[in-house]
Short mmCIF file of C-alpha atoms and ligand atoms in Angstrom, two decimals:
data_model
loop_
_atom_site.label_atom_id
_atom_site.label_comp_id
_atom_site.label_asym_id
_atom_site.label_seq_id
_atom_site.Cartn_x
_atom_site.Cartn_y
_atom_site.Cartn_z
CA MET A 42 -0.02 0.01 0.02
CA ILE A 43 3.03 2.34 0.03
CA ASP A 44 4.59 3.20 -3.28
CA LEU A 45 7.40 5.75 -3.13
CA LYS A 46 7.48 5.88 -6.93
CA THR A 47 4.41 8.07 -6.94
CA TYR A 48 6.44 10.91 -5.47
CA GLU A 49 9.05 13.26 -7.06
CA LEU A 50 11.59 15.76 -5.85
CA TRP A 51 12.71 18.72 -7.86
CA PHE A 52 16.39 19.48 -8.45
CA VAL A 53 16.50 23.26 -8.46
CA VAL A 54 19.69 25.08 -9.44
CA GLY A 55 20.37 28.81 -9.22
CA SER A 56 22.66 31.09 -11.17
CA GLN A 57 22.52 34.61 -12.65
CA HIS A 58 22.80 36.30 -16.05
CA LEU A 59 26.20 38.00 -15.58
CA TYR A 60 28.17 35.04 -16.92
CA GLY A 61 26.59 34.91 -20.39
CA ASP A 62 24.63 32.20 -22.15
CA GLU A 63 27.55 29.84 -22.64
CA VAL A 64 28.18 29.48 -18.89
CA ILE A 65 24.46 29.04 -18.17
CA ALA A 66 24.36 26.28 -20.78
CA GLN A 67 27.27 24.61 -19.09
CA VAL A 68 25.66 24.97 -15.65
CA SER A 69 22.48 23.53 -17.05
CA HIS A 70 24.33 20.56 -18.58
CA ASN A 71 26.17 19.79 -15.35
CA ALA A 72 23.06 20.15 -13.19
CA LYS A 73 21.13 17.79 -15.41
CA ARG A 74 23.87 15.22 -15.16
CA ILE A 75 23.82 15.41 -11.35
CA ALA A 76 19.98 15.12 -11.22
CA GLU A 77 20.08 12.10 -13.57
CA PHE A 78 22.81 10.48 -11.48
CA LEU A 79 20.91 10.97 -8.21
CA ASP A 80 17.71 9.70 -9.83
CA LYS A 81 19.44 6.40 -10.66
CA GLN A 82 20.73 5.73 -7.14
CA GLU A 83 19.23 2.82 -5.28
CA LEU A 84 19.71 4.70 -1.98
CA ILE A 85 17.37 7.43 -3.30
CA PRO A 86 13.94 5.85 -3.71
CA ILE A 87 12.15 8.97 -4.98
CA LYS A 88 12.25 10.21 -8.60
CA ILE A 89 14.56 13.25 -8.96
CA VAL A 90 13.30 15.73 -11.56
CA TYR A 91 15.66 18.18 -13.16
CA LYS A 92 14.35 21.79 -13.46
CA PRO A 93 15.86 24.42 -15.81
CA VAL A 94 18.47 26.74 -14.24
CA LEU A 95 16.96 29.75 -12.46
CA THR A 96 18.52 33.12 -13.10
CA THR A 97 15.84 35.75 -12.22
CA SER A 98 13.61 36.42 -9.27
CA GLU A 99 10.52 35.94 -11.50
CA SER A 100 11.59 32.47 -12.65
CA ILE A 101 12.56 31.50 -9.08
CA SER A 102 9.14 32.54 -7.71
CA ALA A 103 7.33 30.80 -10.58
CA CYS A 104 9.25 27.53 -10.09
CA LEU A 105 8.80 27.40 -6.29
CA GLN A 106 5.11 28.23 -6.71
CA GLU A 107 4.72 25.41 -9.17
CA ALA A 108 6.51 23.07 -6.75
CA ASN A 109 4.06 24.11 -4.01
CA ASN A 110 1.09 23.41 -6.28
CA LYS A 111 2.14 20.12 -7.76
CA ALA A 112 0.89 17.32 -5.53
CA GLU A 113 3.46 14.79 -6.64
CA CYS A 114 6.35 17.16 -5.77
CA ILE A 115 7.24 16.53 -2.09
CA GLY A 116 10.17 18.89 -1.83
CA CYS A 117 13.18 20.50 -3.53
CA ILE A 118 16.88 19.87 -3.57
CA MET A 119 18.56 23.26 -4.12
CA TRP A 120 22.11 24.05 -5.22
CA MET A 121 23.94 27.14 -6.44
CA HIS A 122 26.34 25.93 -9.11
CA THR A 123 27.58 29.52 -9.56
CA PHE A 124 26.67 32.67 -7.67
CA SER A 125 22.97 33.45 -7.48
CA PRO A 126 22.37 36.73 -5.57
CA SER A 127 19.96 35.58 -2.96
CA LYS A 128 17.70 38.61 -2.76
CA MET A 129 16.27 37.14 -5.99
CA TRP A 130 15.14 34.13 -3.88
CA ILE A 131 13.31 36.01 -1.11
CA ASN A 132 9.84 36.16 -2.62
CA GLY A 133 9.94 32.62 -3.92
CA LEU A 134 11.19 31.15 -0.62
CA LYS A 135 8.76 33.19 1.45
CA ASN A 136 5.86 31.26 -0.13
CA PHE A 137 7.59 27.91 -0.48
CA GLY A 138 6.01 25.33 1.86
CA LYS A 139 7.73 22.03 1.16
CA PRO A 140 10.82 20.33 2.56
CA LEU A 141 14.12 21.72 1.36
CA LEU A 142 17.47 20.03 1.10
CA HIS A 143 20.44 22.27 0.40
CA LEU A 144 22.98 20.22 -1.47
CA HIS A 145 26.35 21.90 -1.11
CA THR A 146 28.40 20.26 -3.81
CA GLN A 147 30.62 21.05 -6.76
CA PHE A 148 30.49 19.48 -10.23
CA HIS A 149 34.20 18.50 -10.37
CA ARG A 150 35.64 16.69 -7.40
CA ASP A 151 39.26 17.77 -7.93
CA ILE A 152 40.86 21.11 -8.70
CA PRO A 153 42.54 20.83 -12.13
CA TRP A 154 45.74 22.35 -10.86
CA SER A 155 47.56 22.88 -14.14
CA GLU A 156 44.50 24.08 -16.04
CA ILE A 157 42.64 26.17 -13.54
CA ASP A 158 41.94 29.81 -14.56
CA MET A 159 39.37 32.48 -13.68
CA ALA A 160 36.80 31.03 -16.12
CA TYR A 161 36.91 27.74 -14.23
CA MET A 162 36.69 29.61 -10.89
CA ASN A 163 33.56 31.48 -12.13
CA LEU A 164 31.82 28.34 -13.25
CA HIS A 165 32.60 26.32 -10.12
CA GLN A 166 31.91 28.70 -7.25
CA ALA A 167 29.34 26.86 -5.11
CA ALA A 168 31.85 27.39 -2.25
CA HIS A 169 30.63 30.98 -2.04
CA GLY A 170 27.44 30.85 -4.08
CA ASP A 171 25.95 28.37 -1.58
CA ARG A 172 27.16 30.52 1.36
CA GLU A 173 25.19 33.47 -0.05
CA PHE A 174 22.14 31.19 -0.41
CA SER A 175 22.42 29.62 2.99
CA HIS A 176 22.89 33.01 4.62
CA LEU A 177 19.50 33.99 3.30
CA LEU A 178 17.91 30.71 4.41
CA THR A 179 19.26 31.31 7.91
CA ARG A 180 18.17 34.92 7.93
CA MET A 181 14.64 33.87 6.81
CA ASN A 182 14.70 31.12 9.42
CA ILE A 183 13.91 28.45 6.82
CA SER A 184 14.59 24.97 8.06
CA ARG A 185 16.43 22.65 5.74
CA LYS A 186 18.83 19.71 5.65
CA VAL A 187 22.33 20.62 4.51
CA VAL A 188 24.25 17.89 2.75
CA VAL A 189 27.91 18.69 2.03
CA GLY A 190 30.30 16.85 -0.28
CA HIS A 191 30.83 15.65 -3.84
CA TRP A 192 27.60 14.40 -5.35
CA GLN A 193 29.07 11.02 -6.23
CA HIS A 194 30.22 10.27 -2.67
CA GLN A 195 28.32 7.45 -1.05
CA GLU A 196 27.78 9.33 2.21
CA VAL A 197 26.24 12.30 0.28
CA ILE A 198 23.93 9.96 -1.61
CA ARG A 199 23.01 8.10 1.58
CA ARG A 200 22.11 11.31 3.44
CA ILE A 201 20.04 12.61 0.53
CA GLY A 202 18.30 9.21 0.43
CA VAL A 203 17.45 9.35 4.14
CA TRP A 204 15.95 12.83 3.65
CA THR A 205 13.83 11.77 0.64
CA ARG A 206 12.27 9.03 2.75
CA ALA A 207 11.45 11.52 5.49
CA ALA A 208 9.97 13.90 2.82
CA ALA A 209 7.74 11.05 1.55
CA ALA A 210 6.53 10.38 5.13
CA TRP A 211 5.91 14.11 5.59
CA SER A 212 3.79 14.25 2.46
CA ASP A 213 1.90 11.15 3.52
CA SER A 214 1.28 12.56 7.00
CA LYS A 215 -0.52 15.57 5.58
CA GLU A 216 -3.07 13.22 3.90
CA MET A 217 -3.28 10.71 6.70
CA LYS A 218 -6.63 9.78 8.26
CA ILE A 219 -6.53 7.80 11.53
CA ALA A 220 -9.48 5.74 12.79
CA ARG A 221 -9.86 5.23 16.49
CA PHE A 222 -11.95 2.26 17.56
CA GLY A 223 -12.80 3.14 21.15
CA ASP A 224 -11.22 5.95 23.16
CA ASN A 225 -8.06 6.29 25.18
CA MET A 226 -7.37 3.65 27.82
CA ARG A 227 -9.01 5.08 30.89
CA ASP A 228 -6.74 7.23 33.19
CA VAL A 229 -3.67 6.97 30.92
CA SER A 230 -1.95 10.28 30.29
CA VAL A 231 0.83 9.82 27.72
CA THR A 232 -1.46 8.47 24.99
CA GLU A 233 -3.65 11.54 25.23
CA GLY A 234 -3.07 14.74 23.31
CA ASP A 235 -4.47 17.67 21.44
CA LYS A 236 -5.85 16.37 18.12
CA VAL A 237 -6.42 19.83 16.74
CA ALA A 238 -2.83 20.84 17.48
CA ALA A 239 -1.65 17.59 15.88
CA GLN A 240 -3.58 18.22 12.72
CA MET A 241 -2.24 21.77 12.53
CA ARG A 242 1.29 20.46 13.07
CA PHE A 243 1.39 17.12 11.20
CA GLY A 244 -1.64 17.42 8.89
CA TYR A 245 -3.25 14.13 9.87
CA LEU A 246 -6.88 13.79 10.90
CA VAL A 247 -7.95 11.66 13.88
CA ASN A 248 -11.53 10.54 14.22
CA GLY A 249 -13.32 8.12 16.56
CA TYR A 250 -15.75 5.37 15.61
CA GLY A 251 -18.07 3.33 17.75
CA LEU A 252 -17.23 -0.31 18.02
CA GLY A 253 -20.66 -1.01 16.60
CA ASN A 254 -19.50 0.43 13.27
CA LEU A 255 -16.49 -1.87 13.25
CA ALA A 256 -18.48 -4.91 14.38
CA GLN A 257 -20.89 -4.33 11.49
CA SER A 258 -17.98 -4.42 9.07
CA VAL A 259 -16.62 -7.62 10.71
CA ASN A 260 -19.98 -9.36 10.63
CA ALA A 261 -20.51 -8.51 6.99
CA ILE A 262 -17.47 -10.54 5.79
CA GLU A 263 -18.44 -13.44 3.54
CA ASP A 264 -17.48 -17.02 4.50
CA GLU A 265 -15.55 -17.59 1.22
CA ARG A 266 -13.22 -14.70 2.00
CA ILE A 267 -12.60 -16.05 5.49
CA ALA A 268 -11.86 -19.51 4.07
CA ALA A 269 -9.31 -18.03 1.65
CA LEU A 270 -7.56 -16.11 4.40
CA ILE A 271 -7.45 -19.16 6.69
CA GLU A 272 -5.74 -21.00 3.84
CA GLU A 273 -3.17 -18.20 3.70
CA TYR A 274 -2.63 -18.45 7.47
CA ASP A 275 -2.13 -22.25 7.09
CA ASP A 276 0.37 -21.74 4.30
CA THR A 277 2.32 -18.95 5.88
CA TYR A 278 2.72 -19.76 9.59
CA ASP A 279 3.79 -22.57 11.77
CA MET A 280 0.36 -23.52 13.24
CA GLN A 281 -0.27 -24.56 16.78
CA ASP A 282 -2.05 -27.95 16.74
CA LYS A 283 -5.30 -26.68 18.18
CA LEU A 284 -5.57 -24.06 15.44
CA ARG A 285 -5.17 -26.54 12.56
CA GLY A 286 -8.10 -27.93 10.59
CA GLY A 287 -10.13 -30.15 13.01
CA GLY A 288 -8.19 -28.67 15.97
CA GLU A 289 -10.15 -27.77 19.15
CA GLN A 290 -9.74 -24.01 18.66
CA ARG A 291 -10.00 -23.80 14.84
CA GLU A 292 -13.02 -21.62 15.46
CA SER A 293 -10.83 -18.94 17.11
CA LEU A 294 -8.73 -18.78 13.90
CA ILE A 295 -11.90 -18.34 11.84
CA GLU A 296 -13.04 -15.52 14.13
CA ALA A 297 -9.53 -13.90 13.99
CA ALA A 298 -9.68 -14.03 10.16
CA ARG A 299 -13.11 -12.41 10.19
CA ILE A 300 -11.82 -9.61 12.40
CA GLU A 301 -8.80 -9.00 10.16
CA LEU A 302 -10.94 -8.77 7.01
CA GLY A 303 -13.53 -6.61 8.81
CA ILE A 304 -10.96 -4.08 10.06
CA GLU A 305 -9.24 -3.99 6.71
CA SER A 306 -12.49 -3.47 4.90
CA PHE A 307 -13.41 -0.63 7.23
CA LEU A 308 -9.97 1.06 6.83
CA LYS A 309 -9.99 0.63 3.03
CA SER A 310 -13.49 1.88 2.46
CA ASN A 311 -12.75 5.07 4.35
CA GLY A 312 -9.12 5.64 3.18
CA PHE A 313 -7.55 5.24 6.62
CA LYS A 314 -3.77 4.77 6.90
CA ALA A 315 -3.58 4.09 10.63
CA PHE A 316 -5.84 2.99 13.50
CA THR A 317 -6.06 2.43 17.22
CA ASP A 318 -8.09 0.09 19.40
CA THR A 319 -8.31 -0.60 23.12
CA PHE A 320 -8.90 -3.75 25.12
CA GLU A 321 -11.31 -1.81 27.31
CA ASN A 322 -13.76 -1.39 24.51
CA LEU A 323 -14.25 -4.36 22.24
CA HIS A 324 -18.01 -4.35 22.14
CA GLY A 325 -19.22 -6.66 19.33
CA LEU A 326 -15.75 -8.24 18.80
CA ARG A 327 -15.14 -11.69 20.24
CA GLN A 328 -11.37 -11.34 20.57
CA LEU A 329 -8.84 -8.55 21.05
CA PRO A 330 -7.49 -8.09 17.48
CA GLY A 331 -4.04 -9.74 17.55
CA ILE A 332 -3.02 -11.38 14.29
CA ALA A 333 -5.25 -8.87 12.52
CA VAL A 334 -3.30 -5.90 13.82
CA GLN A 335 0.00 -7.65 13.26
CA ARG A 336 -0.76 -8.40 9.59
CA LEU A 337 -2.28 -4.98 8.88
CA MET A 338 0.86 -3.32 10.22
CA GLN A 339 2.88 -5.52 7.91
CA LYS A 340 0.79 -4.25 4.99
CA GLY A 341 1.77 -0.65 5.94
CA TYR A 342 -0.93 0.54 8.35
CA GLY A 343 0.08 2.49 11.42
CA PHE A 344 -1.18 1.19 14.73
CA GLY A 345 -1.36 2.28 18.33
CA ALA A 346 -2.90 0.26 21.18
CA GLU A 347 -4.99 1.70 24.02
CA GLY A 348 -6.20 4.54 21.82
CA ASP A 349 -2.66 5.81 21.13
CA TRP A 350 -3.26 7.79 17.94
CA LYS A 351 0.11 9.68 18.13
CA THR A 352 2.03 6.40 18.02
CA ALA A 353 -0.31 5.05 15.32
CA ALA A 354 0.55 8.10 13.17
CA LEU A 355 4.26 7.75 13.97
CA VAL A 356 4.28 4.02 13.06
CA ARG A 357 2.59 4.84 9.72
CA SER A 358 5.12 7.58 8.99
CA MET A 359 7.94 5.23 9.81
CA LYS A 360 6.34 2.61 7.51
CA VAL A 361 6.48 5.14 4.65
CA MET A 362 10.12 5.99 5.44
CA ALA A 363 11.00 2.28 5.51
CA ALA A 364 9.19 1.27 2.28
CA GLY A 365 11.30 -1.13 0.24
CA LEU A 366 14.07 -1.40 2.84
CA GLU A 367 15.16 -4.73 4.30
CA GLY A 368 13.82 -4.97 7.83
CA GLY A 369 10.76 -3.44 9.32
CA VAL A 370 8.77 -1.16 11.59
CA SER A 371 6.49 -2.06 14.45
CA PHE A 372 4.41 -0.66 17.29
CA MET A 373 6.40 -1.48 20.46
CA GLU A 374 6.32 -1.10 24.21
CA ASP A 375 9.13 -1.15 26.76
CA TYR A 376 7.72 -3.97 28.85
CA THR A 377 10.08 -5.63 31.31
CA TYR A 378 13.76 -5.24 32.32
CA HIS A 379 16.60 -7.62 32.88
CA LEU A 380 18.75 -5.73 35.37
CA GLY A 381 21.96 -7.78 35.74
CA THR A 382 24.79 -5.27 36.21
CA GLY A 383 26.50 -4.55 32.86
CA ASP A 384 24.11 -6.92 31.16
CA GLU A 385 20.91 -4.82 31.37
CA ARG A 386 18.30 -5.50 28.65
CA VAL A 387 14.86 -4.26 27.82
CA LEU A 388 12.25 -6.84 26.82
CA GLY A 389 9.94 -5.09 24.41
CA ALA A 390 6.55 -6.54 23.51
CA HIS A 391 2.87 -5.81 23.80
CA MET A 392 -0.17 -7.80 24.71
CA LEU A 393 -0.18 -9.08 21.07
CA GLU A 394 0.36 -6.34 18.58
CA ILE A 395 3.94 -6.48 17.19
CA CYS A 396 4.55 -6.41 13.44
CA PRO A 397 6.18 -9.48 11.83
CA SER A 398 8.28 -7.19 9.54
CA ILE A 399 10.88 -6.97 12.30
CA THR A 400 11.72 -10.69 12.42
CA ASN A 401 13.73 -12.87 10.08
CA GLY A 402 12.93 -16.09 11.93
CA ALA A 403 10.04 -18.50 12.07
CA ILE A 404 6.60 -17.21 12.90
CA ARG A 405 4.22 -19.35 14.89
CA CYS A 406 0.50 -18.78 14.99
CA GLU A 407 -0.95 -19.51 18.45
CA VAL A 408 -4.00 -18.96 20.62
CA HIS A 409 -3.88 -18.36 24.40
CA PRO A 410 -6.00 -16.73 27.02
CA LEU A 411 -5.23 -13.03 27.49
CA GLY A 412 -6.22 -12.51 31.12
CA ILE A 413 -7.30 -8.88 30.45
CA GLY A 414 -10.33 -7.47 28.67
CA GLY A 415 -12.63 -10.40 29.39
CA LYS A 416 -12.95 -11.63 25.81
CA GLU A 417 -12.31 -14.99 24.09
CA ASP A 418 -8.75 -16.23 23.58
CA PRO A 419 -7.08 -14.13 20.86
CA VAL A 420 -5.00 -15.57 18.00
CA ARG A 421 -1.54 -14.00 17.68
CA LEU A 422 1.72 -14.41 15.77
CA VAL A 423 4.71 -15.30 17.99
CA PHE A 424 8.32 -14.57 17.05
CA GLY A 425 11.51 -12.84 18.17
CA ALA A 426 12.81 -9.62 16.62
CA ALA A 427 15.91 -10.01 14.42
CA PRO A 428 19.21 -9.02 16.02
CA ALA A 429 20.02 -5.61 14.55
CA GLN A 430 20.89 -1.94 15.13
CA ALA A 431 17.47 -0.48 15.75
CA ILE A 432 15.68 2.57 17.07
CA ASN A 433 12.74 3.34 19.32
CA ALA A 434 10.93 6.60 18.67
CA SER A 435 8.21 8.40 20.60
CA ILE A 436 6.18 11.52 19.98
CA ILE A 437 4.61 13.14 23.04
CA ASP A 438 2.35 16.08 23.61
CA ILE A 439 3.83 18.28 26.31
CA GLY A 440 1.05 20.80 26.41
CA GLN A 441 2.02 23.63 24.12
CA ARG A 442 3.85 21.53 21.57
CA PHE A 443 5.04 18.08 20.47
CA ARG A 444 8.37 16.47 21.25
CA MET A 445 10.07 13.54 19.53
CA ILE A 446 12.52 11.28 21.39
CA VAL A 447 14.60 8.67 19.61
CA ASN A 448 16.89 6.09 21.20
CA ASP A 449 19.40 4.00 19.26
CA VAL A 450 19.33 0.42 20.57
CA GLU A 451 21.06 -2.84 19.80
CA THR A 452 18.57 -5.68 19.49
CA VAL A 453 20.17 -8.97 20.51
CA GLU A 454 19.31 -12.61 20.18
CA SER A 455 17.79 -14.00 23.36
CA LYS A 456 19.80 -16.81 24.93
CA HIS A 457 16.67 -17.99 26.73
CA SER A 458 13.50 -19.52 25.56
CA THR A 459 10.36 -18.16 27.17
CA PRO A 460 7.80 -20.98 26.72
CA LYS A 461 5.24 -19.29 29.00
CA LEU A 462 5.33 -16.01 27.12
CA PRO A 463 3.54 -16.64 23.86
CA VAL A 464 3.84 -13.16 22.31
CA ALA A 465 6.15 -11.54 19.80
CA SER A 466 9.00 -9.67 21.44
CA ALA A 467 12.30 -7.89 21.01
CA LEU A 468 15.27 -7.84 23.43
CA TRP A 469 17.49 -4.80 23.26
CA LYS A 470 20.37 -2.94 24.88
CA PRO A 471 19.78 0.83 24.73
CA LEU A 472 22.71 3.07 23.78
CA PRO A 473 24.93 4.53 25.14
CA ASP A 474 24.17 2.27 28.12
CA PHE A 475 21.04 1.22 29.97
CA THR A 476 21.32 3.75 32.79
CA THR A 477 22.05 6.84 30.70
CA ALA A 478 19.51 5.97 27.99
CA THR A 479 16.74 5.24 30.43
CA THR A 480 17.45 8.25 32.62
CA CYS A 481 17.37 10.59 29.60
CA TRP A 482 14.21 8.98 28.21
CA LEU A 483 12.43 9.40 31.57
CA LEU A 484 13.62 13.02 31.98
CA ALA A 485 12.35 13.81 28.46
CA GLY A 486 8.99 12.30 29.26
CA GLY A 487 9.14 9.69 26.50
CA ALA A 488 6.21 7.27 26.26
CA HIS A 489 6.15 3.52 26.98
CA HIS A 490 4.72 3.06 23.48
CA THR A 491 7.09 3.63 20.57
CA GLY A 492 7.66 3.08 16.91
CA TYR A 493 10.44 0.46 16.62
CA SER A 494 12.52 -0.04 13.47
CA ASN A 495 15.53 -2.09 12.53
CA CYS A 496 15.93 -0.48 9.10
CA LEU A 497 15.51 3.26 9.88
CA THR A 498 18.05 5.37 11.80
CA SER A 499 17.66 8.34 14.11
CA GLU A 500 18.65 10.47 11.08
CA HIS A 501 15.39 9.57 9.31
CA LEU A 502 13.39 10.64 12.36
CA GLU A 503 15.47 13.79 12.86
CA ASP A 504 14.83 14.84 9.23
CA PHE A 505 11.13 14.19 9.71
CA ALA A 506 11.01 16.24 12.94
CA GLU A 507 12.81 19.07 11.19
CA MET A 508 10.10 19.08 8.47
CA ALA A 509 7.38 19.08 11.12
CA GLY A 510 9.19 21.81 13.07
CA ILE A 511 9.13 19.84 16.36
CA GLU A 512 11.80 19.22 18.96
CA CYS A 513 13.83 16.05 18.39
CA LEU A 514 15.95 14.61 21.21
CA ILE A 515 18.29 11.80 20.21
CA ILE A 516 19.76 9.39 22.70
CA ASN A 517 22.69 7.53 21.17
CA GLU A 518 26.28 6.43 21.79
CA ASN A 519 27.32 10.09 22.14
CA THR A 520 24.73 11.01 24.83
CA PHE A 521 25.77 12.20 28.27
CA GLU A 522 23.17 12.81 30.96
CA SER A 523 24.48 16.27 31.91
CA THR A 524 24.44 17.64 28.33
CA PHE A 525 21.07 15.98 27.63
CA LYS A 526 19.62 17.79 30.67
CA GLN A 527 21.00 21.05 29.39
CA ASP A 528 19.48 20.35 25.95
CA LEU A 529 16.09 19.90 27.61
CA ARG A 530 16.43 23.27 29.28
CA SER A 531 17.70 25.06 26.16
CA ASN A 532 14.98 23.54 23.94
CA GLN A 533 12.35 24.58 26.46
CA ALA A 534 13.49 28.15 25.99
CA TYR A 535 13.82 27.86 22.25
CA PHE A 536 10.45 26.29 21.51
CA ASN A 537 8.37 28.29 23.95
MN1 MN B 817 0.28 -0.55 25.71
#
């Protein structure tokens, strides 16, 4: 359901008329080559569209206005090959409302020492042309990502690629509709928030639906469709005996399939990209949706349990950023600790709802009592997350504004089997170490629910936060508690 090929990014290059037509033609030729090169890179999943070189304030304003208006265009990469006096850019930039990446590069990597003359210097002067441009961006307080280096360098391509994924998620966020089945879990604070402020900030729309609406959709599913999905379950997963054909709880699997098809049909018919539910309100559903939520997340839907719409939106945005990458994204919760000194680990899981995209191992399909919610035994997929470098991200509402917190973690293979814990889980070591990471997370007010990914990095989330204009706190191998506390204080002053 996520196709990054539907998006495009414009490659916008500035110059001026002083150099004559021949130089502009050369600038144009070089810029086109760079745009075509970037477009071909596997690390850059979005189509890069070359735009004719801009040399007047009128053409700049017209181009940026067109970029604003074109739905497929999700942002611009800008570069000053020569000098482009930046007062020409003021009007265009003032109205420009999409993500901006300032690529500070130069066409030739090396100085041609024996050939270099003033003509060469005039053609290849991004070193000061981009300074003039960036001065204006700073003066106008326009947020952007700056990527520095030769356009063929892997690190430059990688950083552009990361930003293009964040830009796709940002575009998707502005069209996102989130369905809430039931309200917030009673008395819980962190999953609450201001939905109007969220729509103004992130663009997404959050609406609530009675469980009766969903139950109607679930009950309307035809038996043939359920039979086909059961066959898919049988073919895909390692089935617990009692769920197999003729097994004593085969009926639970049929009910789980009905719920999956019912939720999917509801989401599809109303164009939703994310949803929440809560075990406290399942009126009309016989089980807490387990396998249904897990498989819908795998298809690209965002999800938050206990009414957590902020995390549902974040998980969807992370799904967009991760489209086509090896690895996955899941709803997650810091559940239980292992506190052996020097060997501290966090066991992340949820009651049921972890996305199978984060495993590379076998997936079992099982049914067990839940012990909460008072419903029938729910069917769930059980697996362990793949060992990997991963992140946990949280967006919280701190009253006047939103804050993102991201922690780099190292997910490890568990040395222990947990036969009495039939849920999907991940075991990780937070960076830089358990004590620092956890202290900083708590001081920042980060949630227990997160978006977990083993294919995205904190840079993806940081780029996304920059586009949204929200605070982003990163806890990684370079974090110290004292400087983190100072960052919290400084940010409080900056954002308020
Ligand atoms: Mn929870």
